[in-house]
Coordinates of C-alpha atoms and ligand atoms in Angstrom, one line a residue:
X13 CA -12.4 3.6 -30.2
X14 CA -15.2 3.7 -27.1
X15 CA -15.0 2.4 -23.9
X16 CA -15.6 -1.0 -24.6
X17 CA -13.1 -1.1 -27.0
X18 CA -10.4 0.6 -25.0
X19 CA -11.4 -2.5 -22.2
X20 CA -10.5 -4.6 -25.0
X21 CA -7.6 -2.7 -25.5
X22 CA -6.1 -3.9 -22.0
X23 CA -6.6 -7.9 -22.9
X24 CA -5.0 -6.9 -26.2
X25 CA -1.9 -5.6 -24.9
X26 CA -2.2 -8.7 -21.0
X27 CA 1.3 -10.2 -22.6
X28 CA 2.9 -6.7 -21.6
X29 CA 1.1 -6.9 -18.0
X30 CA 1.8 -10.6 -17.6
X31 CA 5.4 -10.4 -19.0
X32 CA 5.8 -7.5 -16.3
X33 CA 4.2 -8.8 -13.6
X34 CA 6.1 -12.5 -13.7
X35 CA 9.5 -10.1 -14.2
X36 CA 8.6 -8.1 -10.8
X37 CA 7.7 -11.1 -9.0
X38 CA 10.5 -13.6 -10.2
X39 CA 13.0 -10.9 -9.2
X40 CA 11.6 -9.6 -6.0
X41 CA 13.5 -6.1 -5.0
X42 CA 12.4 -4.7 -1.5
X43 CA 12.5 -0.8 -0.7
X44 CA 15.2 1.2 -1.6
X45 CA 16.7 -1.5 -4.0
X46 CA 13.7 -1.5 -6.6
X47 CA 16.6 -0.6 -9.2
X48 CA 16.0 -3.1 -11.8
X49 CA 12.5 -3.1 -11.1
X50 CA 11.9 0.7 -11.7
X51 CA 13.7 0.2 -14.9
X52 CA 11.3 -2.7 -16.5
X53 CA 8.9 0.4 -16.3
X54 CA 10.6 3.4 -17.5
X55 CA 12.1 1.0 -20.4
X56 CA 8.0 0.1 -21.5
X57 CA 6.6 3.7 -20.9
X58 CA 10.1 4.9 -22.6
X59 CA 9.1 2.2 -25.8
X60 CA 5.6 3.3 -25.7
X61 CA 6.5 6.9 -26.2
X62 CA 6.0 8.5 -22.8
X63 CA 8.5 11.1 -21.6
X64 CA 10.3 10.0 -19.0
X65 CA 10.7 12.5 -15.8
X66 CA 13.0 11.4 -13.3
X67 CA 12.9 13.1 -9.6
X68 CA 15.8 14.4 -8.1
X69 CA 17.8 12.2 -5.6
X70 CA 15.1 9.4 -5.6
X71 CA 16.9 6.6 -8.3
X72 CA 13.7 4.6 -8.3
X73 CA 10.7 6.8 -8.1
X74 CA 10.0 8.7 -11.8
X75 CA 7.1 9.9 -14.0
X76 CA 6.0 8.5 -17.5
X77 CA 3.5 11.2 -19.1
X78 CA 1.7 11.2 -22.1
X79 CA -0.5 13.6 -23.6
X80 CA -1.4 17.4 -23.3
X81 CA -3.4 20.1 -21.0
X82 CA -6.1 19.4 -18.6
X83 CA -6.9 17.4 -16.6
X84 CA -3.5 15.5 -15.9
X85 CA -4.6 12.0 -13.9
X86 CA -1.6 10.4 -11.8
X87 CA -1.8 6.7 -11.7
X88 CA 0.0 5.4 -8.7
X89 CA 2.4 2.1 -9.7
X90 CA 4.3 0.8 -6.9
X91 CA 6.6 -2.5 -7.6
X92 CA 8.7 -3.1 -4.3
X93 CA 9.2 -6.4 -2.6
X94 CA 9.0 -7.8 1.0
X95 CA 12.0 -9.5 3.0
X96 CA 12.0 -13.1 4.2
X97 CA 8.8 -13.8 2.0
X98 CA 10.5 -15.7 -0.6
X99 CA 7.8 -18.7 -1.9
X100 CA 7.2 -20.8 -4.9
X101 CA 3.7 -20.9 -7.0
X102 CA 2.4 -23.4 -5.1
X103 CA 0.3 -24.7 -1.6
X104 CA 2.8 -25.4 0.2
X105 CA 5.0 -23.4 2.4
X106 CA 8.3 -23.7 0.0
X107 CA 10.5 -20.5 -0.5
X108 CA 12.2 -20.2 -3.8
X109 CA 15.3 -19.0 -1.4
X110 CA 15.7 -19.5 1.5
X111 CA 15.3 -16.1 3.9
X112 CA 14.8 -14.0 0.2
X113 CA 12.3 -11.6 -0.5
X114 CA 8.8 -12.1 -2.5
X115 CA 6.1 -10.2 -3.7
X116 CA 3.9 -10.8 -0.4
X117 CA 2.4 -7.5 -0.6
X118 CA 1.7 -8.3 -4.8
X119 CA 3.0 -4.9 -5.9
X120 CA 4.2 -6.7 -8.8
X121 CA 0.6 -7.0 -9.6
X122 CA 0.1 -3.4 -8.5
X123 CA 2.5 -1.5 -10.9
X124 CA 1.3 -3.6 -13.8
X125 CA -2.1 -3.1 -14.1
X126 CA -1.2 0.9 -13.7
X127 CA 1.1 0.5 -16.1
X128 CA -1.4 -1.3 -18.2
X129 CA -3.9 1.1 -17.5
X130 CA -1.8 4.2 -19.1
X131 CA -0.9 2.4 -22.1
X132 CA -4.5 1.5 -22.9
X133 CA -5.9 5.1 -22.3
X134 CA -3.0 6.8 -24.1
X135 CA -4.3 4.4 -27.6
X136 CA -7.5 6.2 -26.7
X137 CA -6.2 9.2 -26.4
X138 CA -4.3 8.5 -29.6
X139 CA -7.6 7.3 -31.4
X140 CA -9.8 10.1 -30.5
X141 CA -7.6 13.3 -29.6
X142 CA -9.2 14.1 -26.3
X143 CA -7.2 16.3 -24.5
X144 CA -5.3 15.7 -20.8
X145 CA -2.3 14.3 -19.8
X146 CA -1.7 11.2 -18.5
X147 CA 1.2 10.8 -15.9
X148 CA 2.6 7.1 -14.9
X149 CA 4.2 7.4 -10.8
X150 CA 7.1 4.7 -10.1
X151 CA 6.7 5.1 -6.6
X152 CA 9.1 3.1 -4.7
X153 CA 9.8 2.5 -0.8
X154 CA 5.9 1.9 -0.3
X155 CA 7.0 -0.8 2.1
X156 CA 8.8 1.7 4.3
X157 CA 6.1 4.2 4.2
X158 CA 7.8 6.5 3.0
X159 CA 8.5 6.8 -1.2
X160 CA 5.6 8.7 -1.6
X161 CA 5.5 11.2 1.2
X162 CA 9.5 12.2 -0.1
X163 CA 7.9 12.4 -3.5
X164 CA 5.5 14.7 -2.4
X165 CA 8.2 16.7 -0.6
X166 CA 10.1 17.2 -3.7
X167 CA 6.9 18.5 -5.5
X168 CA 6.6 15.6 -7.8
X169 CA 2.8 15.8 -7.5
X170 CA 2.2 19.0 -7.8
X171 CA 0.4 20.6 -10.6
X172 CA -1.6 17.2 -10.8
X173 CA -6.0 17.4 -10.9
X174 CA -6.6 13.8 -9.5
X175 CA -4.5 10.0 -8.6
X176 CA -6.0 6.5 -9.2
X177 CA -5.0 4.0 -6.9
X178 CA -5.6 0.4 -5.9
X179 CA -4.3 -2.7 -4.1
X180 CA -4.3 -6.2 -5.0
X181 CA -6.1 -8.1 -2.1
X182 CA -8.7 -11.0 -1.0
X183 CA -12.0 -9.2 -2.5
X184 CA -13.4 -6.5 -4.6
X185 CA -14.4 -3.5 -3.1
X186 CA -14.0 0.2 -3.7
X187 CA -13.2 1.9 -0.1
X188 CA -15.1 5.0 1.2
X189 CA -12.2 5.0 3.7
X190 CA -9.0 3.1 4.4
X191 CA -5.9 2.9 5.8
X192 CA -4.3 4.0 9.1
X193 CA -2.0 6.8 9.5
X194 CA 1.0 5.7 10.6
X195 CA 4.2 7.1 12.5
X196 CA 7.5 4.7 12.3
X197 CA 10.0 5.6 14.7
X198 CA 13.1 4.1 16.4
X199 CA 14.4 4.5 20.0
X200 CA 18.0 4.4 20.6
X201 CA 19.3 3.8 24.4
X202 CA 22.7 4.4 25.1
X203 CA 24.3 3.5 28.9
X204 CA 27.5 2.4 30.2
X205 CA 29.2 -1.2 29.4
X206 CA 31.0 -2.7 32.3
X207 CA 31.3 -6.3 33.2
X208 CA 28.3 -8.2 33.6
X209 CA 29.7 -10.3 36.7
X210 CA 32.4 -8.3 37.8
X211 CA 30.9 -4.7 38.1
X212 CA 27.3 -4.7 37.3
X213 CA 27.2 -2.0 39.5
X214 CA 29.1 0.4 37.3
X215 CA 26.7 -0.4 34.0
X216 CA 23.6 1.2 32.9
X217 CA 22.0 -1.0 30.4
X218 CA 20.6 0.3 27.3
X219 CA 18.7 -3.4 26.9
X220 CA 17.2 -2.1 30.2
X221 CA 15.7 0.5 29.0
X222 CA 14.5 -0.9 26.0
X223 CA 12.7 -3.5 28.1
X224 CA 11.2 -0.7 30.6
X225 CA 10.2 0.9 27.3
X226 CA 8.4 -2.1 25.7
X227 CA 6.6 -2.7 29.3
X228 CA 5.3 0.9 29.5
X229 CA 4.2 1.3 25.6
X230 CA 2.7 -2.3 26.5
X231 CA 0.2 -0.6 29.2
X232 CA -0.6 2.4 27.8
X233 CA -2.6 -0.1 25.0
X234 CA -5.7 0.2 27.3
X235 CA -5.3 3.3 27.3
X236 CA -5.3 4.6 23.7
X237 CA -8.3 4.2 21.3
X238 CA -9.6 1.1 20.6
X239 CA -8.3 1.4 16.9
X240 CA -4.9 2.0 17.4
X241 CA -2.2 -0.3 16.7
X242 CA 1.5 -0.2 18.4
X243 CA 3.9 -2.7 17.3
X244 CA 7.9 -2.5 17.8
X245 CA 10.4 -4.9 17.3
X246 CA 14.1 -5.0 19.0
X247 CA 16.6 -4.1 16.6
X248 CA 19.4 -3.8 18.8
X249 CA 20.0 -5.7 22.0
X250 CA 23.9 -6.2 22.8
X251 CA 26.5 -8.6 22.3
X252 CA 27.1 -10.9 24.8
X253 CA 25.0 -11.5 28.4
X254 CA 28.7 -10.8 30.4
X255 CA 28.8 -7.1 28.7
X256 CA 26.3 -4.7 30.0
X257 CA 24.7 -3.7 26.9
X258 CA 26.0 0.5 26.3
X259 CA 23.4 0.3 23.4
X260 CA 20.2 -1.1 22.4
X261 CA 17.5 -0.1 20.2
X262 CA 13.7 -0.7 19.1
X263 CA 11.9 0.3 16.2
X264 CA 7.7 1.1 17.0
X265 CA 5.0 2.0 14.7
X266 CA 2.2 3.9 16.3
X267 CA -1.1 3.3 13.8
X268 CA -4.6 5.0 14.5
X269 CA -7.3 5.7 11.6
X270 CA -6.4 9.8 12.2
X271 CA -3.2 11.1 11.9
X272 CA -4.0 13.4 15.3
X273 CA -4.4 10.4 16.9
X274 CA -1.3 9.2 15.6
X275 CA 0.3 12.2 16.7
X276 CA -0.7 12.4 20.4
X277 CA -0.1 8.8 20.8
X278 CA 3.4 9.4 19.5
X279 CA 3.6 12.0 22.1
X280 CA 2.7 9.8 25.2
X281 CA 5.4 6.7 23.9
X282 CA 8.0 9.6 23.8
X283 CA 7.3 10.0 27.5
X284 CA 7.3 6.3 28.1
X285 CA 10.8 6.1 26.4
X286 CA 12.6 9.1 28.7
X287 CA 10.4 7.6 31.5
X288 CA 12.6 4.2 30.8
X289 CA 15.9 6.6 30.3
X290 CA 15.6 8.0 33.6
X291 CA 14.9 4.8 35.3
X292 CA 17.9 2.9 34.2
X293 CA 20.3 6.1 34.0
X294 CA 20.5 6.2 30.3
X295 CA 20.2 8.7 27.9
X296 CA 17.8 8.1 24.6
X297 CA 17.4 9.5 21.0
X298 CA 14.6 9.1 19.2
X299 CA 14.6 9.6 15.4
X300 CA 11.6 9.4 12.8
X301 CA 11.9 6.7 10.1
X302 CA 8.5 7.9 8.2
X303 CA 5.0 8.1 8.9
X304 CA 2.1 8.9 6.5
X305 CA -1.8 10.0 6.7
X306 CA -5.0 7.8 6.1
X307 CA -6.9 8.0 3.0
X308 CA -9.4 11.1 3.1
X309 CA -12.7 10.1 2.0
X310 CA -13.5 11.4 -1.7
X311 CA -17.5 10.6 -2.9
X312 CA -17.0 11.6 -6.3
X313 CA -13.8 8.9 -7.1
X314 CA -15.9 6.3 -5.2
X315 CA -18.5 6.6 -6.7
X316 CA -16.7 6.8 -10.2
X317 CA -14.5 3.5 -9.1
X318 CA -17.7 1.6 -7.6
X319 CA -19.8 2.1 -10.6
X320 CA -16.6 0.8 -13.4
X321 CA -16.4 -1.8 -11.2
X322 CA -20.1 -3.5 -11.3
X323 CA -20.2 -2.6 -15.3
X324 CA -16.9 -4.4 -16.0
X325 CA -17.3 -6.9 -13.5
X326 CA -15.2 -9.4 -11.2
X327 CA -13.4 -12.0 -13.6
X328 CA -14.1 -15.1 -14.2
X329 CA -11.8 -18.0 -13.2
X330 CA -11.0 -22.1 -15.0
X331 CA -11.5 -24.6 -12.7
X332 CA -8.1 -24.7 -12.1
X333 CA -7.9 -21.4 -11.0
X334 CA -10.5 -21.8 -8.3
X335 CA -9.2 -25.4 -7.7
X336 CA -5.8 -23.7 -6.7
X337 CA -7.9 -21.1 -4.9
X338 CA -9.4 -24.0 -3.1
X339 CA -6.3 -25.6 -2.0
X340 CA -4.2 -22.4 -0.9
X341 CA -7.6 -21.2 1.6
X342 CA -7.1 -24.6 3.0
X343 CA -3.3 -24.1 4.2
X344 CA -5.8 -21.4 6.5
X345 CA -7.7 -22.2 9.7
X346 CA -11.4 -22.2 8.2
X347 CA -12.0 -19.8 12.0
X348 CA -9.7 -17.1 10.4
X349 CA -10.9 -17.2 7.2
X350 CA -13.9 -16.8 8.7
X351 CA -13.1 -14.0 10.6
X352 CA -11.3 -12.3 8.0
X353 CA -14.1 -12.1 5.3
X354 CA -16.6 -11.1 8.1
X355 CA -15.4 -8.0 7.7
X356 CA -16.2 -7.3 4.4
X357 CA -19.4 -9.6 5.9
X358 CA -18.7 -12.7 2.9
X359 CA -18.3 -15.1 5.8
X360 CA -21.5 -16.9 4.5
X361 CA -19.5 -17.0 1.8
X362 CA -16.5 -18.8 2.7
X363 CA -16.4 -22.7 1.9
X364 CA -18.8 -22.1 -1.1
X365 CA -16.8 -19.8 -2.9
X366 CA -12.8 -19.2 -2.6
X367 CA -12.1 -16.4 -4.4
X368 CA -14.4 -13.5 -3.8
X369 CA -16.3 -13.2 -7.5
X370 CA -18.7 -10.1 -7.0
X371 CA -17.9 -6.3 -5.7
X372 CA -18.6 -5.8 -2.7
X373 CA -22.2 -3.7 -2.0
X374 CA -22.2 -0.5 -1.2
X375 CA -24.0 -1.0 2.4
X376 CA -20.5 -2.5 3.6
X377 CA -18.6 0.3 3.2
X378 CA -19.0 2.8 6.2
X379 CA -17.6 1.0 8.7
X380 CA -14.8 -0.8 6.2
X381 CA -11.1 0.0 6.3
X382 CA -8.2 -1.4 5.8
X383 CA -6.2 -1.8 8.7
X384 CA -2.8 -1.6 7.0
X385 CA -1.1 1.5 6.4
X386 CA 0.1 2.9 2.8
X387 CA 2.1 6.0 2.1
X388 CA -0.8 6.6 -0.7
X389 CA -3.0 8.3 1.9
X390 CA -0.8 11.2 2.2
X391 CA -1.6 11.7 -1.7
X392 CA -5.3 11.8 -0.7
X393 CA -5.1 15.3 1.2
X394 CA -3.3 16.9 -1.5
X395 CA -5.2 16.2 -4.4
X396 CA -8.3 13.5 -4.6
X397 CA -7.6 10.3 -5.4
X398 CA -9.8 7.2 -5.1
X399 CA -8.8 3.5 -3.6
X400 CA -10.0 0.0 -4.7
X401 CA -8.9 -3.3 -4.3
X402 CA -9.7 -6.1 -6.2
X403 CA -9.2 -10.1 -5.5
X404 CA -5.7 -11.5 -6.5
X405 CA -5.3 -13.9 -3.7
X406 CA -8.1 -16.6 -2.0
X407 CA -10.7 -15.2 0.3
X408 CA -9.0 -15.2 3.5
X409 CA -5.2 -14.8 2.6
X410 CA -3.8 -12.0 4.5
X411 CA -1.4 -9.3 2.8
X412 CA 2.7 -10.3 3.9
X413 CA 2.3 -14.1 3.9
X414 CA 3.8 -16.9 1.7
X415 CA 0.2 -17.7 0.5
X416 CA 0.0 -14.0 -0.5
X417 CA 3.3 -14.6 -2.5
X418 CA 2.4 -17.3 -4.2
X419 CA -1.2 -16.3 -5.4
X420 CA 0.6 -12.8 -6.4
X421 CA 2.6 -14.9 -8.8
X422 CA -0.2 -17.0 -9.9
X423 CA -3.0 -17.0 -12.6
X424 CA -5.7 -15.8 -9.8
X425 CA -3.4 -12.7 -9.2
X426 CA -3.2 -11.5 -13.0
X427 CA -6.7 -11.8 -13.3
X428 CA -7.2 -9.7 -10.2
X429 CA -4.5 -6.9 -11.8
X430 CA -6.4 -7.2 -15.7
X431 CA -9.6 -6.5 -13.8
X432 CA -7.9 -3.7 -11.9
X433 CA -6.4 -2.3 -15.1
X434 CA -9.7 -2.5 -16.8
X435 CA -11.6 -0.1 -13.7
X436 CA -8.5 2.5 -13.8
X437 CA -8.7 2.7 -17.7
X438 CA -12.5 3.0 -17.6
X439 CA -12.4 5.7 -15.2
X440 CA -9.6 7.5 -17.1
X441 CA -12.0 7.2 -19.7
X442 CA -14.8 8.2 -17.8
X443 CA -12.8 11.4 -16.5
X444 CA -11.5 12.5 -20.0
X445 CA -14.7 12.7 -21.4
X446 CA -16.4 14.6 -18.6
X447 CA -14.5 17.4 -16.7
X448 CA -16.8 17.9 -14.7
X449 CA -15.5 14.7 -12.1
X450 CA -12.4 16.5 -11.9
X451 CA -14.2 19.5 -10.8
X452 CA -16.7 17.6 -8.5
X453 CA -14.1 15.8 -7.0
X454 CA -11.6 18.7 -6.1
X455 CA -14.6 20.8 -5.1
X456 CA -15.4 17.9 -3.1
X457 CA -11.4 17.7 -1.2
X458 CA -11.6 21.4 -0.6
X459 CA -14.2 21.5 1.5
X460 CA -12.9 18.2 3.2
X461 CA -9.7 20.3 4.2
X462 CA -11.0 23.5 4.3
X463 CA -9.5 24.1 8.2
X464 CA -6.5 21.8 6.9
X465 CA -2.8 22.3 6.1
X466 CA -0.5 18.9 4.3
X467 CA 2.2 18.9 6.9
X468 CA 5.1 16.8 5.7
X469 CA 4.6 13.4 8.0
X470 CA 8.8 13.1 7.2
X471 CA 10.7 15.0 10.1
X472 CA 13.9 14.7 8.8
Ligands
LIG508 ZN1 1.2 -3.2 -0.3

């Protein structure tokens, strides 16, 4: 068995993906309820002779390894769902249920083609006796940052040479850098109910605060980097407008492309949030829901990822396919399509082709990230690991909308996860048969933390 046979390998064995995949994404589980979904793969890897670890108070997260010695490769699966993003295969907006949840963020796609991946290179490992060891990561709660970074916690990663990762997405590229470290973090006001008409004078409004809050983190935008991100909702605001509101509560997430930055940010919307406290005569607690780190650049697993994915190649799509394509992009405004592929700089692209068919060139890369945040970064400081996305949705589609839902179900999508399978497996292959990537690449992350220390992003 040689590489091109072990590429083979993963069409050979597409019913298991495609079977898996349609399973995920027909019954959408979001964070923390992934139970059935984490099951689908530890009942596969369990029938396909991988021992199953499981990780102590964490139901859904496990590890399915296969093999023996050095060097032991994690391959990162996730499989969790989004809420309210419910949606039928299709081009119009038309949720399957009403307010549900659906694969919006594809990770049904995601966990397959890892999965896929691992059963492929443990044939070859089979076929030809190399030796290393080959570990499978159910990680859930990627949605709420946080499924990897408790994994972590719990030493589930240690003793682990290198990770494989990817996302499905809009294009083909293998990133340099990407993602935004994030901190998620709620606010919780607590005042004094009274009667809203009767005594005002005797409340303190929590809702107050929360607003004074919102206006404060809402100027201090200038003021932060230009990259940085700070979002909140209100996830608690009262009961009635004639009671004073005794509590009220909003949840932020403070993004930035450094985790320092992240930090100190977090720092100055504390002050913000007692500034609002003192104002209003209310007293606040703020609590840490998760945060995570932003993907630490590793040469050698780019390089390693690029190269598999020019040899194997974007696929290749019917005319139905790219006919379906066609008609999802043009549910978009043609201006944000636009704008979207200009940063990967395909917007000469869009209206000729609609889904992105090449990898994207090298000369792209330095200034490309991906503005989204994924709990995977925090695996990048601890042990090098590479990140690639391929196209399972039409140029343009954004991550967390119905069109994103529905492509993630579709054709498109599987061939975007085969493809993805394909470029883990071949670098699996790649890395088995020279040990010397392994050593590259973690030579390569020591010096890129040399002055550095993990600290646990979770401050529970
Ligand atoms: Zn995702």
């Amino acid at each position: 068995m040689d590489k091109f046979n072990l590429l083979e390998y993963v069409d050979k064995i597409s019913d298991i993906t495609r079977n898996l995949s349609d399973d995920l994404w027909n019954n959408p589980e979001i964070s923390e309820q992934e139970k059935n979904s984490a099951n689908l793969f530890r009942n596969i890897l369990k029938n396909n002779d991988f021992i199953i670890k499981e990780i102590d108070g964490m139901e859904n997260a496990f590890i399915g390894e296969y093999g023996n010695g050095y060097p032991v490769i994690a391959v990162l699966g996730e499989f969790d769902a989004l809420p309210g993003l419910s949606q039928k295969i299709g081009t119009e907006h038309s949720p399957i249920k009403e307010g549900g949840a659906g694969h919006g963020c594809g990770h049904n796609l995601l966990g397959s083609a890892s999965l896929g991946a691992v059963l492929a290179i443990k044939k070859y490992i089979d076929h030809s006796g190399v030796k290393g060891t080959i570990r499978f990561y159910a990680c859930p709660e990627e949605e709420t940052l946080c499924g990897k970074v408790k994994m972590i916690k719990k030493g589930a990663f240690d003793n682990c040479d290198v990770a494989l990762s990817w996302h499905p997405f809009n294009a083909n590229v293998s990133f340099k850098n990407s993602f935004l470290a994030n901190n998620s973090i709620k606010f919780k006001f607590f005042g004094k109910s009274s009667h809203a008409g009767a005594t005002p004078h005797l409340g303190r409004s929590a809702l107050d605060a929360v607003e004074l809050m919102n206006v404060g983190a809402n100027y201090l935008r200038e003021h932060v980097i230009d990259q940085a991100r700070i979002h909140y909702t209100i996830t608690q605001a009262g009961t009635a407008p004639n009671i004073v509101p005794a509590e009220a509560e909003s949840w932020y997430f403070v993004r930035a492309p450094r985790r320092k930055d992240v930090e100190e940010i977090t720092e100055r919307l504390i002050k913000i949030a007692n500034g609002a406290a003192m104002m209003t005569e209310t007293r606040v607690e703020v609590s840490y829901v998760s945060g995570c780190y932003e993907l630490l650049q590793n040469d050698v697993l780019y390089d390693l990822t690029y190269k598999n994915m020019k040899k194997i190649g974007a696929p290749l799509y019917t005319d139905e396919e790219k006919q379906f394509a066609k008609e999802l992009q043009n549910t978009l405004n043609l201006n944000d399509v636009k704008v979207e592929m200009n940063k990967l700089g395909l917007e000469n692209e869009v209206g000729e082709i609609f889904i992105h068919d090449k990898v994207i060139d090298e000369k792209y890369l330095s200034q490309l990230t991906m503005t989204g945040s994924s709990d995977s970064g925090d695996i990048s400081w601890i042990m090098p690991m590479n990140f690639f996305i391929t196209a399972c949705w039409p140029m343009g589609v954004s991550a967390h909308s119905w069109q994103s839902t529905a492509s993630s179900g579709s054709d498109i999508g599987k061939r975007g996860m085969e493809y993805a399978s394909k470029i883990m497996a071949g670098m699996m292959y790649d890395i088995l048969n020279d040990t010397t990537i392994v050593e590259k690449a973690k030579q390569e992350l020591k010096q890129r933390t040399k002055d550095f220390k993990y600290i646990s992003p979770l401050m529970m």
